[in-house]
mmCIF file of C-alpha atoms in Angstrom:
data_model
loop_
_atom_site.group_PDB
_atom_site.id
_atom_site.type_symbol
_atom_site.label_atom_id
_atom_site.label_comp_id
_atom_site.label_asym_id
_atom_site.label_seq_id
_atom_site.Cartn_x
_atom_site.Cartn_y
_atom_site.Cartn_z
ATOM 1 C CA MET U 1 21.915 39.649 130.291
ATOM 2 C CA VAL U 2 20.881 37.871 127.083
ATOM 3 C CA LEU U 3 17.633 35.977 127.605
ATOM 4 C CA GLN U 4 15.741 33.242 125.779
ATOM 5 C CA ASN U 5 11.987 33.684 125.327
ATOM 6 C CA LEU U 6 10.217 30.301 125.187
ATOM 7 C CA THR U 7 6.690 29.950 123.771
ATOM 8 C CA LEU U 8 4.912 26.595 124.042
ATOM 9 C CA LEU U 9 3.067 25.628 120.865
ATOM 10 C CA PHE U 10 1.311 22.367 121.640
ATOM 11 C CA PRO U 11 -2.450 22.793 122.231
ATOM 12 C CA LEU U 12 -3.108 23.987 125.752
ATOM 13 C CA GLU U 13 -6.811 23.687 126.411
ATOM 14 C CA SER U 14 -7.138 24.728 130.041
ATOM 15 C CA SER U 15 -9.671 21.970 130.730
ATOM 16 C CA GLU U 16 -7.224 19.274 129.635
ATOM 17 C CA VAL U 17 -3.930 20.252 131.253
ATOM 18 C CA ASN U 18 -2.731 21.403 134.673
ATOM 19 C CA LEU U 19 -1.427 24.864 133.851
ATOM 20 C CA ASP U 20 -0.332 25.520 137.428
ATOM 21 C CA LEU U 21 1.867 22.425 137.232
ATOM 22 C CA ILE U 22 3.365 23.519 133.903
ATOM 23 C CA GLY U 23 4.261 26.891 135.411
ATOM 24 C CA GLU U 24 5.765 25.231 138.484
ATOM 25 C CA LEU U 25 7.845 22.847 136.355
ATOM 26 C CA LEU U 26 9.185 25.668 134.186
ATOM 27 C CA LEU U 27 10.272 27.591 137.274
ATOM 28 C CA ASN U 28 11.802 24.463 138.831
ATOM 29 C CA TYR U 29 13.862 23.953 135.661
ATOM 30 C CA GLY U 30 15.273 27.464 135.843
ATOM 31 C CA ALA U 31 12.781 29.854 134.215
ATOM 32 C CA LEU U 32 13.187 33.420 135.421
ATOM 33 C CA SER U 33 9.504 34.134 134.830
ATOM 34 C CA VAL U 34 6.408 32.380 133.491
ATOM 35 C CA SER U 35 3.311 34.029 132.026
ATOM 36 C CA PHE U 36 -0.059 32.739 130.831
ATOM 37 C CA GLU U 37 -1.986 34.589 128.123
ATOM 38 C CA ASP U 38 -5.259 34.184 126.304
ATOM 39 C CA ALA U 39 -4.313 32.489 123.016
ATOM 40 C CA GLU U 40 -7.151 34.469 121.418
ATOM 41 C CA LYS U 41 -5.846 37.823 122.676
ATOM 42 C CA GLY U 42 -6.529 40.591 120.189
ATOM 43 C CA THR U 43 -9.304 38.682 118.406
ATOM 44 C CA ASP U 44 -13.089 38.676 118.725
ATOM 45 C CA SER U 45 -12.761 35.484 120.802
ATOM 46 C CA GLU U 46 -10.649 37.119 123.521
ATOM 47 C CA GLN U 47 -11.999 36.347 127.015
ATOM 48 C CA PRO U 48 -11.815 38.996 129.760
ATOM 49 C CA LEU U 49 -11.329 37.180 133.073
ATOM 50 C CA PHE U 50 -11.104 38.876 136.470
ATOM 51 C CA ARG U 51 -10.398 36.666 139.458
ATOM 52 C CA GLU U 52 -9.303 37.375 143.013
ATOM 53 C CA PRO U 53 -7.509 35.174 145.531
ATOM 54 C CA PRO U 54 -9.554 34.283 148.629
ATOM 55 C CA PRO U 55 -9.372 36.508 151.729
ATOM 56 C CA GLY U 56 -6.142 36.024 153.652
ATOM 57 C CA ALA U 57 -4.257 34.366 150.784
ATOM 58 C CA VAL U 58 -0.602 35.352 150.536
ATOM 59 C CA GLU U 59 0.148 33.589 147.251
ATOM 60 C CA TRP U 60 -1.764 32.539 144.151
ATOM 61 C CA ASP U 61 -3.499 29.156 144.260
ATOM 62 C CA SER U 62 -5.955 28.705 141.406
ATOM 63 C CA SER U 63 -7.633 25.763 143.164
ATOM 64 C CA GLN U 64 -9.008 28.214 145.756
ATOM 65 C CA VAL U 65 -10.442 30.657 143.239
ATOM 66 C CA GLU U 66 -14.085 30.415 142.294
ATOM 67 C CA GLY U 67 -15.166 30.365 138.646
ATOM 68 C CA GLN U 68 -13.061 30.051 135.518
ATOM 69 C CA VAL U 69 -9.414 30.779 136.261
ATOM 70 C CA PHE U 70 -7.725 30.331 132.875
ATOM 71 C CA TRP U 71 -8.857 31.075 129.340
ATOM 72 C CA ASN U 72 -10.240 28.280 127.165
ATOM 73 C CA SER U 73 -7.057 28.275 125.096
ATOM 74 C CA VAL U 74 -3.799 29.406 126.695
ATOM 75 C CA THR U 75 -0.359 30.497 125.506
ATOM 76 C CA VAL U 76 2.464 29.835 127.966
ATOM 77 C CA LYS U 77 5.670 31.886 127.807
ATOM 78 C CA ALA U 78 8.814 31.614 129.897
ATOM 79 C CA LEU U 79 12.088 33.527 130.104
ATOM 80 C CA PHE U 80 15.321 31.544 130.535
ATOM 81 C CA PRO U 81 18.959 32.620 130.843
ATOM 82 C CA SER U 82 20.964 32.299 127.638
ATOM 83 C CA GLU U 83 22.912 29.288 128.926
ATOM 84 C CA ALA U 84 19.810 27.202 129.723
ATOM 85 C CA GLY U 85 19.327 24.070 127.622
ATOM 86 C CA VAL U 86 15.728 24.723 126.662
ATOM 87 C CA GLU U 87 15.339 21.637 124.444
ATOM 88 C CA ALA U 88 16.444 19.315 127.254
ATOM 89 C CA ILE U 89 14.167 21.144 129.676
ATOM 90 C CA MET U 90 11.162 20.714 127.393
ATOM 91 C CA LEU U 91 11.889 17.006 126.977
ATOM 92 C CA ALA U 92 12.040 16.663 130.753
ATOM 93 C CA ILE U 93 8.735 18.530 131.171
ATOM 94 C CA GLY U 94 7.112 16.348 128.509
ATOM 95 C CA SER U 95 8.227 13.296 130.512
ATOM 96 C CA ASP U 96 7.015 14.793 133.803
ATOM 97 C CA LEU U 97 3.601 15.485 132.278
ATOM 98 C CA GLU U 98 3.531 12.068 130.534
ATOM 99 C CA LEU U 99 2.686 13.733 127.216
ATOM 100 C CA PRO U 100 2.192 11.372 124.271
ATOM 101 C CA ILE U 101 4.247 13.623 121.977
ATOM 102 C CA GLU U 102 7.256 15.883 122.442
ATOM 103 C CA PRO U 103 6.151 19.431 123.298
ATOM 104 C CA ARG U 104 6.533 21.885 120.434
ATOM 105 C CA PHE U 105 8.023 25.255 121.202
ATOM 106 C CA ILE U 106 9.717 28.323 119.787
ATOM 107 C CA VAL U 107 12.775 29.939 121.376
ATOM 108 C CA GLU U 108 13.743 33.516 120.555
ATOM 109 C CA SER U 109 16.853 35.299 121.786
ATOM 110 C CA LEU U 110 16.173 38.663 123.346
ATOM 111 C CA LYS U 111 18.927 41.169 122.713
ATOM 112 C CA ASP U 112 20.859 42.467 125.647
ATOM 113 C CA GLU U 113 19.643 45.920 126.637
ATOM 114 C CA ASP U 114 19.158 48.159 129.630
ATOM 115 C CA TRP U 115 16.010 46.546 130.991
ATOM 116 C CA VAL U 116 15.673 49.026 133.839
ATOM 117 C CA LYS U 117 15.716 51.928 131.394
ATOM 118 C CA LYS U 118 13.246 50.113 129.137
ATOM 119 C CA VAL U 119 10.799 49.534 131.983
ATOM 120 C CA GLN U 120 11.173 53.107 133.183
ATOM 121 C CA SER U 121 10.298 54.377 129.710
ATOM 122 C CA THR U 122 6.840 52.768 130.054
ATOM 123 C CA PHE U 123 5.966 55.016 133.012
ATOM 124 C CA LYS U 124 4.491 58.214 131.598
ATOM 125 C CA PRO U 125 3.490 61.296 133.616
ATOM 126 C CA ILE U 126 -0.232 61.442 134.434
ATOM 127 C CA ALA U 127 -2.106 64.725 134.783
ATOM 128 C CA PHE U 128 -5.316 65.116 136.786
ATOM 129 C CA LYS U 129 -7.254 68.273 137.546
ATOM 130 C CA LYS U 130 -4.719 69.438 140.142
ATOM 131 C CA ILE U 131 -2.290 66.569 140.631
ATOM 132 C CA TYR U 132 0.573 65.754 138.244
ATOM 133 C CA ILE U 133 2.168 62.337 138.827
ATOM 134 C CA THR U 134 5.664 61.859 137.511
ATOM 135 C CA PHE U 135 8.762 59.763 138.201
ATOM 136 C CA PRO U 136 12.352 60.576 139.206
ATOM 137 C CA TRP U 137 13.751 59.738 135.774
ATOM 138 C CA ARG U 138 11.273 61.894 133.828
ATOM 139 C CA THR U 139 12.596 65.278 132.688
ATOM 140 C CA GLU U 140 9.512 66.981 131.218
ATOM 141 C CA PRO U 141 8.787 70.489 132.552
ATOM 142 C CA ILE U 142 5.866 70.621 135.002
ATOM 143 C CA ASP U 143 3.140 73.246 134.740
ATOM 144 C CA PRO U 144 3.590 75.460 137.842
ATOM 145 C CA ALA U 145 -0.193 75.453 138.297
ATOM 146 C CA MET U 146 -0.115 71.684 138.943
ATOM 147 C CA ILE U 147 0.818 69.910 142.185
ATOM 148 C CA PRO U 148 3.646 67.464 141.428
ATOM 149 C CA VAL U 149 3.791 64.017 143.022
ATOM 150 C CA ILE U 150 7.012 62.097 142.321
ATOM 151 C CA LEU U 151 6.835 58.324 142.674
ATOM 152 C CA GLU U 152 9.370 55.514 142.768
ATOM 153 C CA PRO U 153 6.949 52.606 142.251
ATOM 154 C CA GLY U 154 9.170 49.691 143.272
ATOM 155 C CA SER U 155 7.084 46.597 143.969
ATOM 156 C CA ALA U 156 4.238 48.452 145.695
ATOM 157 C CA PHE U 157 0.866 49.006 144.019
ATOM 158 C CA GLY U 158 -0.113 52.530 143.104
ATOM 159 C CA THR U 159 1.357 54.661 140.306
ATOM 160 C CA GLY U 160 -1.809 56.372 139.094
ATOM 161 C CA GLU U 161 -2.004 54.224 135.969
ATOM 162 C CA HIS U 162 -4.673 51.779 137.146
ATOM 163 C CA PRO U 163 -8.345 52.866 137.030
ATOM 164 C CA THR U 164 -8.814 52.041 140.729
ATOM 165 C CA THR U 165 -6.082 54.493 141.726
ATOM 166 C CA ARG U 166 -7.221 57.150 139.260
ATOM 167 C CA LEU U 167 -10.764 57.007 140.652
ATOM 168 C CA CYS U 168 -9.426 57.571 144.172
ATOM 169 C CA ILE U 169 -7.306 60.525 143.047
ATOM 170 C CA ARG U 170 -10.307 62.136 141.356
ATOM 171 C CA TRP U 171 -12.306 61.662 144.572
ATOM 172 C CA LEU U 172 -9.557 63.209 146.693
ATOM 173 C CA GLU U 173 -9.288 66.216 144.383
ATOM 174 C CA GLU U 174 -13.022 66.758 144.686
ATOM 175 C CA VAL U 175 -13.580 66.159 148.390
ATOM 176 C CA LEU U 176 -10.445 67.957 149.574
ATOM 177 C CA THR U 177 -11.578 71.112 147.831
ATOM 178 C CA GLU U 178 -14.271 71.289 150.512
ATOM 179 C CA ARG U 179 -12.706 69.459 153.475
ATOM 180 C CA SER U 180 -8.954 69.920 153.207
ATOM 181 C CA GLU U 181 -8.441 70.464 156.953
ATOM 182 C CA GLU U 182 -9.645 67.004 157.963
ATOM 183 C CA LYS U 183 -7.602 63.907 158.771
ATOM 184 C CA LEU U 184 -7.551 61.000 156.327
ATOM 185 C CA LEU U 185 -7.165 57.227 156.698
ATOM 186 C CA ASP U 186 -5.658 55.466 153.666
ATOM 187 C CA TYR U 187 -6.394 51.739 154.052
ATOM 188 C CA GLY U 188 -4.267 49.634 151.704
ATOM 189 C CA SER U 189 -1.787 52.454 151.149
ATOM 190 C CA GLY U 190 0.610 50.591 148.818
ATOM 191 C CA SER U 191 3.184 53.012 147.353
ATOM 192 C CA GLY U 192 1.767 55.817 149.501
ATOM 193 C CA ILE U 193 0.419 57.659 146.473
ATOM 194 C CA LEU U 194 -2.991 58.522 147.952
ATOM 195 C CA SER U 195 -1.529 59.476 151.331
ATOM 196 C CA ILE U 196 0.951 61.840 149.661
ATOM 197 C CA ILE U 197 -1.725 63.363 147.428
ATOM 198 C CA ALA U 198 -4.041 63.901 150.398
ATOM 199 C CA ARG U 199 -1.265 65.693 152.296
ATOM 200 C CA LYS U 200 -0.403 67.862 149.273
ATOM 201 C CA LEU U 201 -4.078 68.772 148.908
ATOM 202 C CA GLY U 202 -4.168 70.028 152.469
ATOM 203 C CA CYS U 203 -4.866 67.142 154.862
ATOM 204 C CA PRO U 204 -3.007 67.971 158.099
ATOM 205 C CA GLU U 205 -2.655 64.320 159.145
ATOM 206 C CA VAL U 206 -2.729 61.082 157.150
ATOM 207 C CA ALA U 207 -2.515 57.492 158.388
ATOM 208 C CA GLY U 208 -1.754 54.735 155.888
ATOM 209 C CA VAL U 209 -2.452 51.095 156.706
ATOM 210 C CA GLU U 210 -0.676 48.444 154.645
ATOM 211 C CA ILE U 211 -0.278 44.683 155.105
ATOM 212 C CA ASP U 212 3.088 44.535 153.267
ATOM 213 C CA GLN U 213 6.092 45.827 155.223
ATOM 214 C CA ASP U 214 8.128 46.182 152.003
ATOM 215 C CA ALA U 215 5.397 48.426 150.560
ATOM 216 C CA ILE U 216 5.540 50.546 153.703
ATOM 217 C CA GLU U 217 9.269 51.084 153.212
ATOM 218 C CA ILE U 218 8.662 52.112 149.584
ATOM 219 C CA ALA U 219 5.895 54.471 150.726
ATOM 220 C CA LYS U 220 8.208 56.097 153.285
ATOM 221 C CA LYS U 221 10.797 56.708 150.560
ATOM 222 C CA ASN U 222 8.123 58.286 148.362
ATOM 223 C CA VAL U 223 7.105 60.534 151.271
ATOM 224 C CA ASP U 224 10.743 61.670 151.593
ATOM 225 C CA THR U 225 11.007 62.271 147.839
ATOM 226 C CA ASN U 226 7.944 64.523 147.986
ATOM 227 C CA ASP U 227 9.273 66.624 150.888
ATOM 228 C CA ALA U 228 6.433 65.412 153.107
ATOM 229 C CA ALA U 229 8.553 63.793 155.821
ATOM 230 C CA ASP U 230 7.365 66.203 158.520
ATOM 231 C CA GLY U 231 5.552 63.533 160.521
ATOM 232 C CA SER U 232 2.146 64.344 159.046
ATOM 233 C CA ILE U 233 2.033 60.991 157.182
ATOM 234 C CA GLN U 234 2.469 57.795 159.168
ATOM 235 C CA PHE U 235 2.190 54.183 157.995
ATOM 236 C CA TYR U 236 1.074 51.184 160.029
ATOM 237 C CA LEU U 237 0.656 47.446 159.714
ATOM 238 C CA PRO U 238 -2.918 46.257 160.432
ATOM 239 C CA SER U 239 -1.668 44.690 163.671
ATOM 240 C CA GLU U 240 -0.355 48.030 164.942
ATOM 241 C CA ARG U 241 -2.429 50.509 166.906
ATOM 242 C CA ILE U 242 -3.348 53.630 164.961
ATOM 243 C CA PRO U 243 -3.109 56.545 167.407
ATOM 244 C CA ASP U 244 -6.203 58.531 166.402
ATOM 245 C CA SER U 245 -9.592 56.987 167.053
ATOM 246 C CA TYR U 246 -11.580 58.425 164.139
ATOM 247 C CA TYR U 247 -10.927 59.896 160.693
ATOM 248 C CA SER U 248 -13.256 62.271 158.860
ATOM 249 C CA LEU U 249 -12.113 60.927 155.493
ATOM 250 C CA THR U 250 -11.294 57.320 154.614
ATOM 251 C CA VAL U 251 -10.131 55.871 151.311
ATOM 252 C CA ALA U 252 -9.595 52.135 150.774
ATOM 253 C CA ASN U 253 -8.232 50.883 147.457
ATOM 254 C CA ILE U 254 -7.890 47.130 147.909
ATOM 255 C CA LEU U 255 -10.075 44.364 146.420
ATOM 256 C CA ALA U 256 -13.726 43.452 146.876
ATOM 257 C CA LEU U 257 -13.345 40.471 149.208
ATOM 258 C CA PRO U 258 -10.912 42.138 151.634
ATOM 259 C CA LEU U 259 -13.068 45.269 151.584
ATOM 260 C CA ILE U 260 -16.127 43.250 152.620
ATOM 261 C CA GLN U 261 -14.147 41.604 155.414
ATOM 262 C CA LEU U 262 -12.783 44.947 156.572
ATOM 263 C CA ALA U 263 -16.155 46.750 156.675
ATOM 264 C CA PRO U 264 -16.460 46.614 160.502
ATOM 265 C CA THR U 265 -12.817 47.698 160.962
ATOM 266 C CA ILE U 266 -13.054 50.605 158.529
ATOM 267 C CA ALA U 267 -16.397 51.660 159.998
ATOM 268 C CA SER U 268 -14.843 51.699 163.478
ATOM 269 C CA LYS U 269 -12.152 54.146 162.313
ATOM 270 C CA THR U 270 -14.374 56.495 160.287
ATOM 271 C CA ALA U 271 -15.996 59.347 162.207
ATOM 272 C CA SER U 272 -19.749 59.822 162.286
ATOM 273 C CA GLY U 273 -20.642 62.011 159.331
ATOM 274 C CA GLY U 274 -17.319 61.195 157.691
ATOM 275 C CA ARG U 275 -16.852 60.352 154.036
ATOM 276 C CA LEU U 276 -15.614 57.068 152.590
ATOM 277 C CA ALA U 277 -14.341 56.049 149.146
ATOM 278 C CA LEU U 278 -13.911 52.374 148.252
ATOM 279 C CA SER U 279 -11.991 51.214 145.185
ATOM 280 C CA GLY U 280 -10.509 48.043 143.736
ATOM 281 C CA VAL U 281 -14.052 46.838 143.062
ATOM 282 C CA LEU U 282 -15.240 45.478 139.732
ATOM 283 C CA ALA U 283 -18.562 46.882 138.544
ATOM 284 C CA ARG U 284 -20.293 43.547 139.084
ATOM 285 C CA GLN U 285 -19.024 43.447 142.694
ATOM 286 C CA ALA U 286 -20.159 46.953 143.636
ATOM 287 C CA GLU U 287 -23.603 45.970 144.941
ATOM 288 C CA GLU U 288 -22.216 43.334 147.309
ATOM 289 C CA VAL U 289 -19.523 45.679 148.653
ATOM 290 C CA SER U 290 -22.041 48.506 149.066
ATOM 291 C CA ARG U 291 -24.365 46.209 150.979
ATOM 292 C CA ALA U 292 -21.581 45.267 153.431
ATOM 293 C CA TYR U 293 -20.848 48.919 154.169
ATOM 294 C CA ALA U 294 -24.518 49.882 154.385
ATOM 295 C CA GLU U 295 -24.882 47.182 157.045
ATOM 296 C CA ALA U 296 -21.867 48.723 158.808
ATOM 297 C CA GLY U 297 -23.712 52.063 159.012
ATOM 298 C CA PHE U 298 -22.654 53.950 155.885
ATOM 299 C CA GLU U 299 -25.029 55.659 153.450
ATOM 300 C CA MET U 300 -23.779 54.418 150.105
ATOM 301 C CA HIS U 301 -24.091 56.280 146.795
ATOM 302 C CA GLN U 302 -23.669 55.513 143.094
ATOM 303 C CA ALA U 303 -20.073 54.680 142.281
ATOM 304 C CA LEU U 304 -17.865 56.197 139.594
ATOM 305 C CA LEU U 305 -16.867 53.744 136.886
ATOM 306 C CA GLU U 306 -13.743 53.441 134.747
ATOM 307 C CA GLY U 307 -12.598 50.481 132.683
ATOM 308 C CA GLY U 308 -14.957 48.049 134.379
ATOM 309 C CA TRP U 309 -13.860 49.121 137.882
#
């Protein structure tokens, strides 16, 4: 499919325009995707912003997010099919927004190519101390001393690329050297990556809890791909009863606000004297998360840091 890449050029100061509305209008007029970027990206004026949706939110709503949501100056980009009349669409959006001047924009044609293959090429194998994460389409030879984990990411979170996942993998490699015969609870299991790694490092039983049923299906496929479909890894929705009462090891890679909310639940499933790893927490959020789990009965220790997480 040949696509058109639209970039809006008129000044978009986030304090002066409703960026959510612009994104909604672009999608309503047929955009396949819409993205917002810091207009100062790559310069000394670039602004790092990290924001989370409120607990329980199922879709993004910037009005519910505390603090600054968008950068001071924003670039808006949208992808349209080749047959879309972008000029007419922009005139219509200018009218909808009651802009005093016609919006300025640039449209570039993107050449037709195998987008699946292009995306796949961005996934590179990742080597840890013991674990080697790779993907079905990769053909590189694997060191026989490493433990391979093959992932089909799909739409579920967890490929080993993000610092939050890498930190959890490092923790599992360390703790399962000493306690490989203990059961593990993986809360927020996503693609199943941590559950699979725990099983390959020796955990006899692993329970993954995930709020997204689609992610659970992806995780089950990844379990099959890794020859771990012997019943030792099971996945559950939060509403489902997890058979075992307590787990000696618990890992939860979610986000700070859900982690704080889940502290009593996770504490109720972690055995006395068990070990817990929490991830998905920005460095500035670590104290608040630690306090919630200390109040739930855990003895918290200094966290590992990577890339601000």
